[in-house]
Amino acid sequence: MAKKTEQDGKIKKAWAGRFRDSMAASAEKFSSSIHYDVRLYKQDIVQSVAYAKALFKVQILSEAEYKKIVKALEDILKGIEKGKINLRPELEDLHMNIEALLIEKVGSMGKKLHSGRSRNDQVATDLRMYVKYEVTEAVMLIRKVQTILLDLAEANIKVIVPGYTHMQRAQPVLLSHHLMAYYEMLERDKIRFLKVGEGADVLVLGSGALAGTNFNIDREMLAKELGFSKVSRNSMDAVSDRDFLLDFLQASSVLMMHLSRFCEEIIIWSTFEFDFYRLSDKYSTGSSIMPQKKNPDIAELIRGKTGRVYGHLMAMLTVMKGLPMTYNRDLQEDKEGLFDTTDTIKSVLEIFAEMLATIEVNGELMSRSAKKGFLTSTDLAYYLVRRGVPFREAHEIVGEVVAYCEDSNMQIEYLSLKQLKQFSPHFTYDVTRILSTESSIANKDVTGGTAPKKVKEAIKRARKNLAHDKA
Ligand code: ARG
């Protein structure tokens, strides 16, 4: 048991020496963070084990003390994992709780572990370890979604779909090309997260409260033990920097924005009006009043959860904006938003992958509907351009053809050559060849274009890239 003061029966604080009065229960409750920072127990204990080694190396701990402390820390870790340990809010945070548990187990030698160490560098170290791990989780799940996208793109390689700008039919594209656009977004997300991981990969332990640490602590050894590839260069920056956390929230926000856009489209394409996609019953809900309803709630919830992730980014930016050097208690507000973000993006990526893998593509309707709405008009203008007509003139000529077709309720491809020639003498017998959606697509044979050859290459490249990623 932690030592109690005689007069009020409260647990003695680590800083009790300079205090005449004990902390108000309300203030204790207000400032306690154990109910959420307990999440960092593994990181905190692992770093304490490494720190004990560093103290042993400089003879602050004897070999026997070092071994005892490590064993006790490992027991505490197991105890927390099994839910057997009672964490006390009045001890304020995780770090104080673990220290108290250690002292309970090994007696006063446990009080040596904090030599040269501050909770300021301790919490920054825990958070960096946490972010590094969560980056690997995010990257793994993004790859999972990318793989499903490639499967979908491959399975529907022949499907043509209207491409849209302003939500108006623009030009025909392969559905696979359309899906590969999302693959590219996710590829950037992956790279962004990997960069966040690199930013977090800096050892800050050994910065002390702010000025650096005494006892000649071997920080390079600590970095090695804890899996950091770099060591921070400035102790003051090290304890007050949360850029790596902001970067994680930013990468998460962009990821959510991408998924939200995709979900928005899935919602629209699953409407009766579109009917391009049909969601599996497994990932849809019904209405409690209207028996016919089938609602895309999962996609809507993902779109909705984007708001909370943006919120955490904004909250953290705001927490940071007025902080003078170095550590300020405001920084304790860095955790809940981060934890909620990691939970949110992981659950979102998991469920999105499942929903996407079970989506039914109404390819026949997509290809049919790409034939309506004059989607090959631009190709017709380019036909004239190839025959020397300046593009602006060709654009106007084809505009008139479209207006004529609209008035007479016809598709361009059904116009006879004679009718076309009334708009321009440059139209000849071969014009009909370029009017089909298939030829429109085949003609976009440029790097990054929707020609089947290019899309197949893109899928192949992506597959190779993903396989290489995993290696
Ligand atoms: N619970 C604190 C946090 O999360 C740990 C650091 C406390 N440091 C201090 N000097 N009060 O930020």
Short mmCIF file of N, CA and C and ligand atoms in Angstrom, two decimals, residues 33 37 93 95 119-120 123 327 329 331-332 335, ligand 1:
data_model
loop_
_atom_site.label_atom_id
_atom_site.label_comp_id
_atom_site.label_asym_id
_atom_site.label_seq_id
_atom_site.Cartn_x
_atom_site.Cartn_y
_atom_site.Cartn_z
N SER A 33 -6.13 11.26 -15.18
CA SER A 33 -6.24 10.78 -16.56
C SER A 33 -6.15 9.25 -16.66
N ASP A 37 -5.49 7.09 -19.95
CA ASP A 37 -4.10 6.85 -20.35
C ASP A 37 -3.62 5.44 -19.98
N ASP A 93 -2.18 9.64 -12.83
CA ASP A 93 -2.06 9.09 -14.18
C ASP A 93 -1.39 7.72 -14.17
N HIS A 95 1.55 6.78 -15.21
CA HIS A 95 2.95 6.71 -14.78
C HIS A 95 3.07 6.63 -13.27
N ARG A 119 7.96 12.56 -16.02
CA ARG A 119 6.76 12.08 -16.72
C ARG A 119 6.62 12.78 -18.08
N ASN A 120 7.27 13.94 -18.19
CA ASN A 120 7.18 14.67 -19.45
C ASN A 120 7.83 13.91 -20.61
N VAL A 123 5.78 10.40 -21.03
CA VAL A 123 4.51 10.39 -21.77
C VAL A 123 4.75 10.60 -23.27
N TYR A 327 6.81 21.71 -21.43
CA TYR A 327 5.63 20.93 -21.08
C TYR A 327 4.63 21.80 -20.33
N ARG A 329 0.44 21.32 -18.77
CA ARG A 329 -0.52 20.24 -18.48
C ARG A 329 -1.58 20.14 -19.57
N LEU A 331 -1.17 19.52 -22.34
CA LEU A 331 -0.78 18.40 -23.22
C LEU A 331 -1.46 17.09 -22.84
N GLN A 332 -1.95 17.01 -21.62
CA GLN A 332 -2.67 15.79 -21.23
C GLN A 332 -3.92 15.59 -22.10
N LYS A 335 -4.55 12.88 -25.58
CA LYS A 335 -4.72 11.42 -25.70
C LYS A 335 -6.08 10.94 -26.17
N1 ARG B 1 -0.51 12.81 -17.32
C1 ARG B 1 0.42 13.72 -17.88
C2 ARG B 1 0.12 13.90 -19.38
O1 ARG B 1 -0.53 13.11 -19.90
C3 ARG B 1 1.79 13.23 -17.74
C4 ARG B 1 2.82 14.29 -17.57
C5 ARG B 1 2.60 15.03 -16.35
N2 ARG B 1 3.66 15.93 -16.09
C6 ARG B 1 3.58 16.87 -15.18
N3 ARG B 1 4.58 17.59 -15.03
N4 ARG B 1 2.46 17.08 -14.53
O2 ARG B 1 0.55 14.82 -19.99
#
